[in-house]
Amino acid sequence: MTGLPLDLRILVTGGTLDKVHDARTEGLAFREDGGSHLARMLEEARGPEVAVEILFLKDSLDIDEADRARITDAIAAAPERSILLTHGTSTMGRTARHLAERAGRFPDKTVVLTGAMRPFSLADSDASFNLGAAILAAQILDPGVWGVMNGRAFPAAALEKNEEAGRFDL
């Protein structure tokens, strides 16, 4: 990729976006090499140069308060003003509200959470669409904590998945 890098860091925590089909269990799992799909997604989209940091790879139902503290610390320590956090959709809202309550630790930063309802590695995934929208949103939204899913931006307080509809709604 060419051009100047963005003032943006992507923090990876796992979630459906980074899962693959596991032929042994016939379920979804994280890649055996412990890597993320982010580099490939950015390359395929001819996306910008950004710092990508893998914090951990977990299903969001397995993220606990120690993990949320680790996310908070990583955001506060990041030199970039814009932070994009990939996260599973099941508890994305909970993590967003956790971060919003601690936004005093990173008052001038815009933090955007995003994820996918279907893994990037499978057909008909929303992962690339959500990632692109979140990259742009992290650069233009006001400082604070936001979620970007399904082409919409949500303040942390309103970020919640509609399980029945399979999307995020206000």
mmCIF file of C-alpha atoms in Angstrom:
data_model
loop_
_atom_site.group_PDB
_atom_site.id
_atom_site.type_symbol
_atom_site.label_atom_id
_atom_site.label_comp_id
_atom_site.label_asym_id
_atom_site.label_seq_id
_atom_site.Cartn_x
_atom_site.Cartn_y
_atom_site.Cartn_z
ATOM 1 C CA MET A 1 0.000 0.000 0.000
ATOM 2 C CA THR A 2 1.112 3.547 -0.587
ATOM 3 C CA GLY A 3 0.299 6.899 0.904
ATOM 4 C CA LEU A 4 0.590 8.299 4.356
ATOM 5 C CA PRO A 5 -0.522 6.136 7.246
ATOM 6 C CA LEU A 6 -3.666 7.224 9.039
ATOM 7 C CA ASP A 7 -3.728 8.392 12.642
ATOM 8 C CA LEU A 8 -5.601 5.165 13.357
ATOM 9 C CA ARG A 9 -4.892 1.950 15.247
ATOM 10 C CA ILE A 10 -6.969 -1.211 14.904
ATOM 11 C CA LEU A 11 -7.150 -3.302 18.064
ATOM 12 C CA VAL A 12 -8.276 -6.881 17.460
ATOM 13 C CA THR A 13 -10.175 -8.920 20.057
ATOM 14 C CA GLY A 14 -11.661 -11.651 17.888
ATOM 15 C CA GLY A 15 -15.364 -12.150 17.387
ATOM 16 C CA THR A 16 -17.141 -13.613 14.402
ATOM 17 C CA LEU A 17 -15.251 -11.348 11.971
ATOM 18 C CA ASP A 18 -12.053 -13.343 12.575
ATOM 19 C CA LYS A 19 -13.546 -16.837 12.720
ATOM 20 C CA VAL A 20 -13.207 -19.613 10.145
ATOM 21 C CA HIS A 21 -15.040 -22.860 9.523
ATOM 22 C CA ASP A 22 -13.478 -25.660 11.582
ATOM 23 C CA ALA A 23 -13.768 -28.900 9.585
ATOM 24 C CA ARG A 24 -13.147 -31.029 12.678
ATOM 25 C CA THR A 25 -15.973 -29.628 14.786
ATOM 26 C CA GLU A 26 -18.155 -28.330 11.915
ATOM 27 C CA GLY A 27 -18.375 -25.089 13.883
ATOM 28 C CA LEU A 28 -16.641 -21.732 13.858
ATOM 29 C CA ALA A 29 -13.218 -21.227 15.423
ATOM 30 C CA PHE A 30 -10.269 -18.864 15.243
ATOM 31 C CA ARG A 31 -7.435 -19.532 12.828
ATOM 32 C CA GLU A 32 -4.937 -22.131 13.988
ATOM 33 C CA ASP A 33 -2.036 -19.702 13.439
ATOM 34 C CA GLY A 34 -3.559 -17.228 15.924
ATOM 35 C CA GLY A 35 -3.739 -14.527 13.269
ATOM 36 C CA SER A 36 -6.400 -12.093 12.163
ATOM 37 C CA HIS A 37 -8.047 -11.519 8.788
ATOM 38 C CA LEU A 38 -7.485 -7.754 9.100
ATOM 39 C CA ALA A 39 -4.339 -7.528 6.951
ATOM 40 C CA ARG A 40 -6.033 -9.438 4.136
ATOM 41 C CA MET A 41 -9.222 -7.398 4.444
ATOM 42 C CA LEU A 42 -7.292 -4.132 4.196
ATOM 43 C CA GLU A 43 -5.249 -5.424 1.268
ATOM 44 C CA GLU A 44 -8.289 -6.669 -0.672
ATOM 45 C CA ALA A 45 -10.053 -3.354 -0.109
ATOM 46 C CA ARG A 46 -6.939 -1.425 -1.089
ATOM 47 C CA GLY A 47 -7.285 0.057 2.365
ATOM 48 C CA PRO A 48 -5.025 2.511 4.112
ATOM 49 C CA GLU A 49 -1.879 1.750 6.051
ATOM 50 C CA VAL A 50 -2.839 1.369 9.682
ATOM 51 C CA ALA A 51 -1.314 -0.118 12.791
ATOM 52 C CA VAL A 52 -2.977 -3.428 13.652
ATOM 53 C CA GLU A 53 -2.517 -4.878 17.148
ATOM 54 C CA ILE A 54 -3.958 -8.226 18.195
ATOM 55 C CA LEU A 55 -4.895 -8.036 21.874
ATOM 56 C CA PHE A 56 -6.517 -11.490 21.923
ATOM 57 C CA LEU A 57 -8.889 -13.639 19.903
ATOM 58 C CA LYS A 58 -12.040 -14.523 21.812
ATOM 59 C CA ASP A 59 -15.708 -14.993 21.222
ATOM 60 C CA SER A 60 -17.305 -11.915 22.764
ATOM 61 C CA LEU A 61 -19.361 -14.123 25.100
ATOM 62 C CA ASP A 62 -16.017 -15.116 26.677
ATOM 63 C CA ILE A 63 -14.719 -11.555 27.159
ATOM 64 C CA ASP A 64 -14.555 -10.737 30.860
ATOM 65 C CA GLU A 65 -13.801 -7.647 32.937
ATOM 66 C CA ALA A 66 -10.046 -8.357 32.890
ATOM 67 C CA ASP A 67 -10.207 -8.383 29.066
ATOM 68 C CA ARG A 68 -12.134 -5.102 29.068
ATOM 69 C CA ALA A 69 -9.498 -3.589 31.366
ATOM 70 C CA ARG A 70 -6.819 -4.746 28.914
ATOM 71 C CA ILE A 71 -8.727 -3.085 26.056
ATOM 72 C CA THR A 72 -9.044 0.134 28.057
ATOM 73 C CA ASP A 73 -5.305 0.129 28.800
ATOM 74 C CA ALA A 74 -4.457 -0.472 25.128
ATOM 75 C CA ILE A 75 -6.646 2.428 24.010
ATOM 76 C CA ALA A 76 -5.150 4.762 26.608
ATOM 77 C CA ALA A 77 -1.602 3.736 25.631
ATOM 78 C CA ALA A 78 -2.087 3.994 21.858
ATOM 79 C CA PRO A 79 -0.418 7.041 20.320
ATOM 80 C CA GLU A 80 -3.136 7.346 17.664
ATOM 81 C CA ARG A 81 -6.176 9.594 18.115
ATOM 82 C CA SER A 82 -8.533 7.207 16.283
ATOM 83 C CA ILE A 83 -9.031 3.656 17.546
ATOM 84 C CA LEU A 84 -11.008 0.927 15.826
ATOM 85 C CA LEU A 85 -11.775 -2.099 17.986
ATOM 86 C CA THR A 86 -12.910 -5.319 16.323
ATOM 87 C CA HIS A 87 -15.236 -7.161 18.668
ATOM 88 C CA GLY A 88 -17.835 -9.896 18.636
ATOM 89 C CA THR A 89 -21.386 -8.660 18.281
ATOM 90 C CA SER A 90 -22.965 -10.443 21.266
ATOM 91 C CA THR A 91 -21.357 -8.235 23.926
ATOM 92 C CA MET A 92 -20.143 -5.317 21.806
ATOM 93 C CA GLY A 93 -22.565 -2.944 23.524
ATOM 94 C CA ARG A 94 -21.403 -4.008 26.975
ATOM 95 C CA THR A 95 -17.759 -3.344 26.084
ATOM 96 C CA ALA A 96 -18.674 -0.002 24.470
ATOM 97 C CA ARG A 97 -20.426 1.141 27.644
ATOM 98 C CA HIS A 98 -17.485 -0.093 29.766
ATOM 99 C CA LEU A 99 -15.145 2.019 27.639
ATOM 100 C CA ALA A 100 -17.473 5.036 27.670
ATOM 101 C CA GLU A 101 -17.445 4.979 31.477
ATOM 102 C CA ARG A 102 -13.633 5.146 31.342
ATOM 103 C CA ALA A 103 -13.307 7.645 28.477
ATOM 104 C CA GLY A 104 -11.631 10.068 30.869
ATOM 105 C CA ARG A 105 -8.495 7.961 30.402
ATOM 106 C CA PHE A 106 -8.506 8.839 26.675
ATOM 107 C CA PRO A 107 -10.556 12.081 26.409
ATOM 108 C CA ASP A 108 -9.375 13.201 22.963
ATOM 109 C CA LYS A 109 -9.766 9.840 21.236
ATOM 110 C CA THR A 110 -12.498 8.512 19.005
ATOM 111 C CA VAL A 111 -13.077 4.816 19.664
ATOM 112 C CA VAL A 112 -15.201 2.829 17.229
ATOM 113 C CA LEU A 113 -16.229 -0.792 17.791
ATOM 114 C CA THR A 114 -17.197 -2.955 14.842
ATOM 115 C CA GLY A 115 -17.563 -6.612 13.972
ATOM 116 C CA ALA A 116 -19.494 -8.959 11.747
ATOM 117 C CA MET A 117 -22.567 -11.130 11.890
ATOM 118 C CA ARG A 118 -20.890 -13.596 9.495
ATOM 119 C CA PRO A 119 -17.142 -14.354 9.337
ATOM 120 C CA PHE A 120 -14.982 -12.632 6.723
ATOM 121 C CA SER A 121 -13.823 -16.084 5.616
ATOM 122 C CA LEU A 122 -17.340 -17.120 4.538
ATOM 123 C CA ALA A 123 -19.422 -15.922 1.607
ATOM 124 C CA ASP A 124 -21.937 -13.142 2.134
ATOM 125 C CA SER A 125 -20.024 -11.649 5.059
ATOM 126 C CA ASP A 126 -20.702 -8.126 6.258
ATOM 127 C CA ALA A 127 -17.174 -7.880 7.723
ATOM 128 C CA SER A 128 -15.550 -5.794 4.962
ATOM 129 C CA PHE A 129 -18.510 -3.416 4.749
ATOM 130 C CA ASN A 130 -18.475 -2.847 8.511
ATOM 131 C CA LEU A 131 -14.684 -2.466 8.615
ATOM 132 C CA GLY A 132 -14.664 0.165 5.873
ATOM 133 C CA ALA A 133 -17.455 2.125 7.496
ATOM 134 C CA ALA A 134 -15.712 1.941 10.874
ATOM 135 C CA ILE A 135 -12.374 3.149 9.463
ATOM 136 C CA LEU A 136 -14.072 6.223 8.055
ATOM 137 C CA ALA A 137 -16.195 6.778 11.162
ATOM 138 C CA ALA A 138 -13.154 6.637 13.456
ATOM 139 C CA GLN A 139 -11.681 9.532 11.498
ATOM 140 C CA ILE A 140 -14.744 11.790 11.402
ATOM 141 C CA LEU A 141 -16.831 11.147 14.528
ATOM 142 C CA ASP A 142 -16.355 13.287 17.609
ATOM 143 C CA PRO A 143 -14.198 11.931 20.432
ATOM 144 C CA GLY A 144 -16.012 9.322 22.478
ATOM 145 C CA VAL A 145 -17.054 5.697 22.126
ATOM 146 C CA TRP A 146 -19.145 4.555 19.187
ATOM 147 C CA GLY A 147 -20.270 1.409 17.444
ATOM 148 C CA VAL A 148 -20.494 1.114 13.677
ATOM 149 C CA MET A 149 -22.515 -1.754 12.251
ATOM 150 C CA ASN A 150 -24.786 -2.217 9.249
ATOM 151 C CA GLY A 151 -23.953 1.220 7.801
ATOM 152 C CA ARG A 152 -24.941 3.100 10.963
ATOM 153 C CA ALA A 153 -23.070 4.775 13.802
ATOM 154 C CA PHE A 154 -24.376 4.318 17.345
ATOM 155 C CA PRO A 155 -23.286 6.079 20.532
ATOM 156 C CA ALA A 156 -22.076 3.586 23.145
ATOM 157 C CA ALA A 157 -25.255 3.953 25.204
ATOM 158 C CA ALA A 158 -27.416 2.863 22.247
ATOM 159 C CA LEU A 159 -25.200 0.103 20.826
ATOM 160 C CA GLU A 160 -27.172 -3.131 21.051
ATOM 161 C CA LYS A 161 -27.674 -6.069 18.735
ATOM 162 C CA ASN A 162 -31.221 -6.941 17.709
ATOM 163 C CA GLU A 163 -30.941 -10.735 17.926
ATOM 164 C CA GLU A 164 -34.233 -11.383 16.137
ATOM 165 C CA ALA A 165 -33.439 -9.142 13.169
ATOM 166 C CA GLY A 166 -29.740 -10.035 13.085
ATOM 167 C CA ARG A 167 -28.571 -6.411 12.970
ATOM 168 C CA PHE A 168 -27.961 -3.370 15.139
ATOM 169 C CA ASP A 169 -30.846 -0.901 15.527
ATOM 170 C CA LEU A 170 -31.527 2.251 17.501
#
